[in-house]
Amino acid sequence: MAETLTAAVDILKQNKLKLTKQRHALLEFLLTNQGHYTDIVAVDAYMRTEFPGMSHNTVYRNLKEFEEVGIVEQNTEQERTRVKYQCDFHHQHHHHFICQNCGKVTELQMCPMDFFAEQLPGYDITGHSFELYGICADCKAAGVSESLVKN
């Protein structure tokens, strides 16, 4: 965890962002939950508990800045915005499998864009988002089926 925190601090410095007490606490919170996306409302609630005078805008601005410099990944599902600590600082472009039961995030090692680009000759693809959802192996072994998934 210390190496990952050091990497994030280095990224902040490279982008001329100060490491405040609040940003340090936010990084630590994200690191303790790095294997899962966390609802942005829960991140806000945690930060405002730790720093009662902190505004919602400050929390959201810091998360946005973290996303812009590649420390945080953002995901929106069913109109809920969630964030997680970056999986891989060296390969920021990647995709995930997300367990719909426990929320575990598994990084996928392949991007399907070449497949789609071949089907769209002459088109300019300007961006994409690709995630797989289902039940992870641990939840499946524990007897969780798709019909029992949390919503």
Backbone as a chain_set.jsonl record, in Angstrom:
{"seq": "MAETLTAAVDILKQNKLKLTKQRHALLEFLLTNQGHYTDIVAVDAYMRTEFPGMSHNTVYRNLKEFEEVGIVEQNTEQERTRVKYQCDFHHQHHHHFICQNCGKVTELQMCPMDFFAEQLPGYDITGHSFELYGICADCKAAGVSESLVKN", "coords": {"N": [[0.823, -1.193, 0.0], [2.002, 1.222, 0.702], [3.78, 1.761, -1.416], [1.993, 2.25, -3.494], [0.66, 4.501, -2.546], [2.797, 6.27, -2.513], [3.29, 6.432, -5.26], [0.953, 7.734, -6.097], [1.216, 10.182, -4.744], [3.497, 11.143, -6.028], [2.43, 11.539, -8.58], [0.601, 13.586, -8.031], [2.43, 15.645, -7.351], [3.838, 15.88, -9.797], [1.871, 17.016, -11.308], [1.546, 19.427, -10.18], [-0.106, 19.638, -7.924], [-0.941, 20.178, -4.6], [-0.189, 18.187, -1.707], [-2.402, 17.978, 0.51], [-3.728, 17.631, 3.892], [-6.314, 16.717, 3.634], [-6.379, 15.668, 1.014], [-4.512, 13.631, 1.32], [-5.851, 11.986, 3.172], [-8.034, 11.297, 1.603], [-6.777, 9.847, -0.45], [-5.8, 7.683, 1.081], [-8.22, 6.547, 1.964], [-9.351, 5.761, -0.502], [-7.407, 3.918, -1.256], [-7.728, 1.905, 0.679], [-9.991, 0.794, -0.225], [-9.446, -0.176, -2.731], [-9.961, -2.379, -4.409], [-12.555, -2.244, -5.222], [-15.281, -0.381, -6.641], [-16.405, 2.621, -5.191], [-19.257, 4.226, -4.057], [-19.728, 7.592, -4.86], [-21.067, 9.224, -3.104], [-20.697, 7.936, -0.677], [-17.948, 8.285, -0.383], [-17.861, 11.047, -0.128], [-19.338, 11.33, 2.262], [-17.642, 10.005, 4.091], [-15.323, 11.655, 3.96], [-16.352, 14.083, 4.869], [-16.97, 13.395, 7.423], [-14.471, 12.948, 8.514], [-13.341, 15.46, 8.115], [-15.068, 17.828, 9.164], [-15.64, 20.503, 8.346], [-15.339, 20.478, 5.654], [-16.451, 21.013, 2.358], [-19.026, 19.721, 0.138], [-18.433, 20.377, -2.485], [-15.62, 20.612, -2.436], [-14.799, 17.976, -1.952], [-15.804, 16.665, -4.26], [-14.477, 18.145, -6.257], [-11.784, 17.485, -5.707], [-11.855, 14.723, -6.229], [-12.437, 14.83, -8.953], [-10.143, 16.116, -9.916], [-8.257, 14.164, -9.206], [-9.102, 12.164, -10.917], [-8.588, 13.361, -13.412], [-5.781, 13.453, -13.445], [-5.175, 10.818, -13.397], [-5.254, 9.203, -11.091], [-7.566, 8.249, -10.049], [-10.278, 6.185, -11.052], [-13.374, 6.434, -12.709], [-16.789, 5.414, -12.654], [-20.025, 5.013, -13.915], [-23.071, 3.731, -13.124], [-26.379, 2.855, -13.495], [-27.181, 5.508, -12.988], [-25.629, 6.163, -10.793], [-22.694, 7.479, -9.59], [-19.485, 6.214, -9.22], [-16.27, 5.696, -7.748], [-12.861, 4.552, -7.928], [-9.608, 3.653, -6.817], [-6.902, 3.968, -9.049], [-6.066, 1.151, -10.99], [-3.704, 0.52, -12.35], [-1.019, 2.383, -12.83], [0.727, 2.485, -14.946], [-0.543, 1.554, -17.183], [-3.026, 3.065, -17.992], [-5.215, 2.939, -19.648], [-7.559, 0.634, -19.611], [-9.813, -2.091, -18.934], [-12.641, -3.486, -17.092], [-13.957, -6.302, -15.205], [-16.793, -6.441, -13.278], [-18.056, -7.536, -10.306], [-21.391, -8.164, -9.651], [-22.419, -8.859, -7.252], [-20.568, -8.759, -4.96], [-19.063, -6.584, -5.667], [-16.424, -6.651, -6.379], [-13.616, -5.76, -8.359], [-12.064, -6.692, -11.309], [-9.275, -6.408, -13.283], [-9.179, -6.297, -16.811], [-7.152, -7.647, -19.364], [-7.201, -6.96, -22.022], [-8.188, -4.882, -24.732], [-11.124, -4.35, -26.522], [-11.288, -2.683, -28.736], [-10.01, -2.78, -31.306], [-11.413, -4.786, -32.615], [-13.942, -3.588, -32.89], [-13.289, -1.268, -34.33], [-12.516, -2.32, -36.782], [-14.989, -2.972, -37.818], [-16.032, -0.566, -38.442], [-15.119, 0.98, -40.784], [-13.586, 3.947, -41.927], [-14.724, 5.522, -39.983], [-14.244, 7.749, -37.197], [-13.391, 6.923, -34.112], [-13.889, 8.321, -31.048], [-13.791, 7.786, -28.376], [-14.427, 5.447, -25.679], [-16.14, 3.159, -23.483], [-15.873, 0.288, -21.636], [-17.035, -2.398, -19.918], [-17.455, -5.417, -18.142], [-20.06, -7.2, -16.554], [-21.138, -9.316, -13.914], [-21.015, -12.349, -12.019], [-18.466, -12.94, -9.752], [-15.819, -15.422, -9.434], [-15.432, -16.177, -6.738], [-17.873, -15.455, -5.483], [-19.605, -17.014, -6.973], [-18.711, -19.59, -6.284], [-19.533, -19.523, -3.684], [-22.164, -19.897, -3.94], [-23.765, -17.897, -4.96], [-26.101, -16.74, -7.236], [-27.096, -15.312, -10.391], [-29.708, -14.448, -10.049], [-29.82, -13.736, -7.415], [-28.452, -11.414, -7.071], [-27.379, -8.283, -5.672], [-29.087, -5.191, -5.936]], "CA": [[0.0, 0.0, 0.0], [2.877, 2.399, 0.775], [4.283, 2.039, -2.765], [0.897, 2.803, -4.279], [0.46, 5.852, -2.039], [3.937, 7.053, -3.003], [3.062, 6.67, -6.687], [-0.095, 8.754, -6.208], [1.806, 11.452, -4.304], [4.367, 11.575, -7.127], [1.557, 12.039, -9.653], [0.124, 14.896, -7.59], [3.55, 16.592, -7.486], [4.093, 16.095, -11.228], [0.791, 17.838, -11.839], [1.538, 20.651, -9.375], [-1.2, 19.616, -6.954], [-0.395, 20.033, -3.252], [-0.672, 17.072, -0.897], [-2.991, 18.498, 1.741], [-4.206, 16.586, 4.808], [-7.55, 16.182, 3.08], [-6.05, 14.819, -0.139], [-3.846, 12.438, 1.842], [-6.902, 11.14, 3.745], [-8.821, 10.791, 0.477], [-5.974, 8.788, -1.069], [-5.792, 6.511, 1.967], [-9.555, 5.941, 1.906], [-9.469, 5.077, -1.791], [-6.495, 2.764, -1.231], [-8.285, 0.815, 1.495], [-11.114, 0.237, -0.991], [-8.98, -0.168, -4.116], [-10.467, -3.489, -5.207], [-13.979, -2.032, -5.478], [-15.767, 0.98, -6.855], [-17.12, 3.139, -4.034], [-20.207, 5.266, -4.413], [-19.156, 8.906, -4.593], [-21.761, 9.753, -1.929], [-20.017, 7.339, 0.483], [-16.647, 8.963, -0.272], [-18.184, 12.373, 0.404], [-19.739, 11.175, 3.672], [-16.436, 9.689, 4.854], [-14.453, 12.834, 4.036], [-16.986, 15.121, 5.687], [-16.87, 12.93, 8.809], [-13.077, 13.177, 8.914], [-13.094, 16.903, 8.034], [-16.434, 18.366, 9.225], [-15.801, 21.769, 7.64], [-15.1, 20.274, 4.223], [-17.688, 21.103, 1.575], [-19.256, 18.722, -0.905], [-17.704, 20.822, -3.68], [-14.199, 20.297, -2.275], [-14.652, 16.526, -2.133], [-16.034, 16.341, -5.673], [-13.393, 18.761, -7.028], [-10.584, 16.666, -5.529], [-12.044, 13.474, -6.972], [-12.328, 15.164, -10.379], [-8.708, 16.354, -10.177], [-7.605, 12.853, -9.142], [-9.439, 11.461, -12.159], [-7.898, 14.029, -14.522], [-4.351, 13.121, -13.447], [-5.027, 9.372, -13.509], [-5.175, 8.505, -9.805], [-8.88, 7.679, -9.783], [-11.119, 5.76, -12.166], [-14.781, 6.709, -12.429], [-17.752, 4.51, -13.283], [-21.412, 5.381, -13.652], [-23.988, 2.631, -13.394], [-27.722, 3.149, -13.0], [-27.17, 6.905, -12.548], [-24.813, 6.319, -9.582], [-21.283, 7.654, -9.9], [-18.605, 5.532, -8.283], [-14.848, 5.887, -8.026], [-11.921, 3.623, -7.313], [-8.2, 3.957, -7.011], [-6.379, 3.462, -10.319], [-5.503, -0.211, -10.932], [-2.39, 0.379, -12.966], [-0.556, 3.697, -13.257], [1.513, 2.364, -16.18], [-1.475, 1.25, -18.272], [-4.276, 3.651, -17.526], [-6.314, 2.494, -20.503], [-7.873, -0.767, -19.381], [-11.226, -2.358, -18.72], [-12.887, -4.276, -15.888], [-15.095, -7.157, -14.881], [-17.279, -5.985, -11.983], [-19.005, -8.489, -9.718], [-22.63, -7.508, -9.267], [-22.772, -9.237, -5.896], [-19.662, -8.214, -3.945], [-18.45, -5.347, -6.154], [-15.009, -6.853, -6.696], [-13.224, -5.316, -9.692], [-10.935, -7.428, -11.868], [-8.783, -5.742, -14.485], [-9.094, -7.104, -18.026], [-5.873, -7.39, -20.016], [-7.373, -6.743, -23.449], [-9.154, -3.872, -25.146], [-11.807, -4.845, -27.713], [-11.487, -1.618, -29.722], [-9.604, -3.18, -32.657], [-12.534, -5.544, -33.158], [-14.998, -2.661, -33.294], [-12.751, -0.362, -35.35], [-12.561, -3.042, -38.057], [-16.372, -2.971, -38.282], [-16.434, 0.81, -38.72], [-14.113, 1.618, -41.649], [-13.852, 5.337, -42.256], [-15.232, 6.235, -38.816], [-13.289, 8.164, -36.173], [-13.873, 6.61, -32.762], [-13.268, 9.32, -30.175], [-13.729, 7.316, -26.998], [-15.25, 4.289, -25.377], [-16.176, 2.63, -22.136], [-16.16, -1.131, -21.778], [-16.978, -3.14, -18.669], [-18.264, -6.63, -18.074], [-20.716, -7.38, -15.263], [-21.561, -10.674, -13.654], [-20.718, -12.895, -10.699], [-17.068, -13.366, -9.694], [-15.622, -16.833, -9.101], [-15.627, -16.375, -5.297], [-19.311, -15.412, -5.183], [-20.22, -18.182, -7.62], [-18.364, -20.741, -5.445], [-20.31, -19.406, -2.446], [-23.549, -20.209, -4.242], [-24.524, -16.738, -5.434], [-26.5, -16.825, -8.644], [-27.483, -14.026, -10.971], [-31.008, -14.056, -9.531], [-29.663, -13.258, -6.034], [-27.566, -10.261, -7.099], [-27.831, -7.031, -5.056], [-29.357, -4.09, -6.871]], "C": [[0.866, 1.255, 0.0], [3.418, 2.774, -0.601], [3.223, 2.715, -3.613], [0.61, 4.235, -3.845], [1.58, 6.764, -2.529], [3.76, 7.388, -4.475], [2.015, 7.767, -6.887], [0.429, 10.127, -5.808], [2.718, 12.002, -5.39], [3.551, 12.157, -8.277], [1.0, 13.41, -9.282], [1.206, 15.952, -7.792], [3.836, 16.911, -8.944], [3.055, 17.022, -11.856], [0.565, 19.108, -11.02], [0.302, 20.776, -8.477], [-0.602, 19.34, -5.578], [-0.993, 18.811, -2.557], [-1.138, 17.638, 0.442], [-3.388, 17.326, 2.641], [-5.454, 15.919, 4.233], [-7.263, 15.252, 1.897], [-5.369, 13.536, 0.316], [-4.886, 11.469, 2.411], [-7.763, 10.528, 2.637], [-8.073, 9.663, -0.232], [-5.979, 7.521, -0.218], [-7.135, 5.794, 1.956], [-9.726, 5.16, 0.614], [-8.587, 3.833, -1.839], [-7.068, 1.605, -0.424], [-9.453, 0.138, 0.787], [-10.735, 0.018, -2.451], [-9.482, -1.316, -4.977], [-11.918, -3.353, -5.609], [-14.228, -0.578, -5.869], [-16.545, 1.379, -5.613], [-18.023, 4.268, -4.498], [-19.649, 6.614, -3.978], [-19.809, 9.56, -3.37], [-21.116, 9.202, -0.655], [-18.644, 7.977, 0.698], [-16.86, 10.336, 0.356], [-18.522, 12.292, 1.89], [-18.525, 10.887, 4.551], [-15.579, 10.943, 5.051], [-15.054, 13.916, 4.926], [-17.054, 14.709, 7.161], [-15.468, 13.215, 9.348], [-12.739, 14.669, 8.998], [-14.445, 17.617, 7.996], [-16.65, 19.682, 8.468], [-15.652, 21.657, 6.131], [-16.433, 20.298, 3.468], [-17.8, 19.954, 0.585], [-18.435, 19.082, -2.143], [-16.222, 20.484, -3.61], [-13.946, 18.816, -2.504], [-14.753, 16.176, -3.614], [-14.934, 16.931, -6.563], [-12.107, 17.936, -6.925], [-10.695, 15.35, -6.279], [-11.899, 13.715, -8.473], [-10.865, 15.402, -10.757], [-7.936, 15.038, -10.146], [-7.889, 12.057, -10.413], [-8.656, 12.051, -13.338], [-6.418, 13.679, -14.598], [-4.1, 11.614, -13.408], [-4.889, 8.603, -12.211], [-6.464, 7.733, -9.529], [-9.554, 7.289, -11.088], [-12.568, 6.015, -11.759], [-15.666, 5.773, -13.231], [-19.148, 5.011, -12.938], [-22.29, 4.215, -14.074], [-25.317, 2.973, -12.732], [-27.768, 4.523, -12.326], [-26.441, 7.129, -11.228], [-23.356, 6.413, -9.994], [-20.459, 7.017, -8.794], [-17.159, 5.766, -8.703], [-14.047, 4.77, -7.38], [-10.518, 4.084, -7.628], [-7.725, 3.286, -8.295], [-5.719, 2.089, -10.14], [-4.026, -0.221, -11.31], [-1.949, 1.73, -13.515], [0.203, 3.642, -14.58], [0.632, 2.097, -17.394], [-2.858, 1.771, -17.882], [-5.467, 3.252, -18.393], [-6.501, 0.992, -20.297], [-9.359, -0.884, -19.057], [-11.39, -3.324, -17.547], [-14.038, -5.264, -16.036], [-15.505, -6.712, -13.479], [-18.326, -6.974, -11.482], [-20.234, -7.729, -9.221], [-23.095, -7.896, -7.868], [-21.875, -8.538, -4.881], [-18.978, -6.924, -4.381], [-16.982, -5.465, -6.511], [-14.736, -6.457, -8.15], [-11.991, -6.09, -10.123], [-10.545, -6.76, -13.177], [-8.71, -6.729, -15.646], [-7.835, -6.691, -18.784], [-5.986, -7.076, -21.501], [-8.402, -5.653, -23.691], [-9.801, -4.34, -26.448], [-11.927, -3.821, -28.848], [-11.062, -1.999, -31.133], [-10.734, -3.93, -33.355], [-13.623, -4.602, -33.689], [-14.52, -1.713, -34.397], [-12.778, -1.017, -36.733], [-13.969, -3.036, -38.655], [-16.857, -1.575, -38.684], [-15.404, 1.521, -39.608], [-14.537, 3.037, -42.016], [-14.387, 6.161, -41.095], [-14.066, 6.666, -37.939], [-13.917, 7.886, -34.816], [-13.144, 7.552, -31.81], [-13.204, 8.907, -28.714], [-14.596, 6.09, -26.815], [-15.172, 3.951, -23.902], [-16.592, 1.176, -22.273], [-15.971, -1.818, -20.436], [-17.874, -4.356, -18.792], [-18.826, -6.737, -16.666], [-21.139, -8.828, -15.119], [-21.252, -11.064, -12.229], [-19.281, -13.394, -10.707], [-16.983, -14.831, -9.25], [-15.862, -17.106, -7.617], [-17.109, -16.404, -4.931], [-20.02, -16.626, -5.784], [-19.952, -19.44, -6.787], [-19.156, -20.731, -4.137], [-21.802, -19.615, -2.691], [-24.399, -19.041, -4.699], [-24.862, -16.937, -6.91], [-26.952, -15.443, -9.104], [-28.815, -13.541, -10.397], [-30.93, -13.508, -8.11], [-28.831, -11.991, -5.948], [-28.212, -9.048, -6.454], [-28.109, -5.998, -6.145], [-29.178, -2.782, -6.193]], "O": [[0.51, 2.25, -0.632], [3.51, 3.957, -0.93], [3.518, 3.644, -4.364], [0.345, 5.094, -4.686], [1.329, 7.905, -2.917], [4.05, 8.508, -4.895], [2.175, 8.63, -7.75], [0.121, 11.125, -6.46], [2.712, 13.206, -5.648], [3.944, 13.158, -8.877], [0.934, 14.3, -10.13], [0.941, 17.024, -8.335], [4.053, 18.07, -9.298], [3.343, 17.725, -12.825], [-0.463, 19.773, -11.146], [-0.254, 21.86, -8.297], [0.153, 18.384, -5.406], [-2.147, 18.449, -2.788], [-0.356, 17.758, 1.386], [-3.384, 16.173, 2.208], [-5.623, 14.704, 4.336], [-7.845, 14.172, 1.799], [-5.62, 12.468, -0.243], [-4.812, 10.266, 2.162], [-8.171, 9.37, 2.731], [-8.668, 8.641, -0.574], [-6.143, 6.418, -0.738], [-7.181, 4.564, 1.941], [-10.194, 4.021, 0.632], [-8.98, 2.811, -2.402], [-6.909, 0.446, -0.807], [-9.856, -0.964, 1.159], [-11.606, 0.024, -3.321], [-9.423, -1.214, -6.202], [-12.467, -4.239, -6.264], [-13.489, 0.326, -5.48], [-17.268, 0.561, -5.043], [-17.6, 5.155, -5.239], [-19.156, 6.758, -2.859], [-19.174, 10.358, -2.68], [-20.999, 9.921, 0.339], [-18.228, 8.186, 1.838], [-16.127, 10.735, 1.261], [-18.04, 13.1, 2.684], [-18.392, 11.457, 5.634], [-15.163, 11.252, 6.168], [-14.33, 14.592, 5.657], [-17.181, 15.559, 8.042], [-15.302, 13.663, 10.482], [-11.951, 15.088, 9.846], [-14.922, 17.976, 6.92], [-17.758, 19.937, 7.996], [-15.823, 22.642, 5.413], [-17.412, 19.683, 3.89], [-16.813, 19.303, 0.241], [-17.823, 18.218, -2.77], [-15.626, 20.109, -4.619], [-12.984, 18.444, -3.176], [-13.895, 15.48, -4.157], [-14.505, 16.287, -7.52], [-11.424, 17.713, -7.925], [-9.729, 14.908, -6.9], [-11.308, 12.9, -9.181], [-10.407, 14.939, -11.802], [-7.052, 14.822, -10.976], [-7.013, 11.358, -10.921], [-8.124, 11.309, -14.164], [-5.853, 13.613, -15.69], [-2.95, 11.176, -13.386], [-4.448, 7.454, -12.226], [-6.452, 6.699, -8.861], [-9.418, 7.975, -12.101], [-12.936, 5.831, -10.598], [-15.33, 5.389, -14.351], [-19.416, 5.388, -11.797], [-22.258, 3.772, -15.222], [-25.365, 3.333, -11.556], [-28.321, 4.676, -11.237], [-26.613, 8.175, -10.602], [-22.84, 5.525, -10.673], [-20.692, 7.242, -7.606], [-16.872, 6.005, -9.876], [-14.487, 4.133, -6.424], [-10.284, 4.814, -8.59], [-8.112, 2.154, -8.586], [-4.907, 1.9, -9.234], [-3.21, -0.885, -10.671], [-2.449, 2.175, -14.548], [0.31, 4.658, -15.267], [1.031, 2.389, -18.521], [-3.739, 1.004, -17.493], [-6.602, 3.231, -17.917], [-5.692, 0.186, -20.758], [-10.061, 0.119, -18.927], [-10.418, -3.906, -17.067], [-14.944, -5.097, -16.852], [-14.661, -6.615, -12.588], [-19.339, -7.219, -12.137], [-20.116, -6.767, -8.462], [-24.057, -7.326, -7.354], [-22.368, -7.799, -4.028], [-18.375, -6.238, -3.556], [-16.359, -4.479, -6.904], [-15.513, -6.774, -9.05], [-10.995, -6.144, -9.401], [-11.377, -6.569, -14.064], [-8.239, -7.855, -15.486], [-7.497, -5.509, -18.833], [-4.967, -6.939, -22.177], [-9.369, -5.52, -22.942], [-9.091, -4.693, -27.389], [-12.615, -4.086, -29.834], [-11.709, -1.571, -32.088], [-10.98, -3.731, -34.545], [-14.151, -4.793, -34.784], [-15.285, -1.395, -35.307], [-13.033, -0.348, -37.735], [-14.119, -3.09, -39.876], [-17.963, -1.424, -39.204], [-14.872, 2.561, -39.218], [-15.69, 3.29, -42.367], [-14.496, 7.382, -41.209], [-13.017, 6.022, -37.937], [-14.875, 8.553, -34.424], [-11.914, 7.573, -31.776], [-12.616, 9.617, -27.897], [-15.396, 5.738, -27.683], [-14.276, 4.389, -23.18], [-17.567, 0.872, -22.96], [-14.871, -1.819, -19.882], [-18.91, -4.325, -19.456], [-18.146, -6.404, -15.695], [-21.462, -9.487, -16.107], [-21.227, -10.219, -11.335], [-18.909, -14.186, -11.573], [-17.956, -15.398, -8.754], [-16.429, -18.14, -7.263], [-17.552, -17.263, -4.168], [-20.924, -17.193, -5.171], [-20.848, -20.263, -6.601], [-19.419, -21.782, -3.552], [-22.608, -19.523, -1.765], [-25.618, -19.167, -4.815], [-23.994, -17.265, -7.719], [-27.158, -14.535, -8.298], [-29.024, -12.335, -10.273], [-31.878, -12.878, -7.644], [-28.532, -11.533, -4.845], [-29.402, -8.788, -6.635], [-27.416, -5.959, -7.161], [-29.36, -1.735, -6.815]]}, "num_chains": 1, "name": "protein.A"}
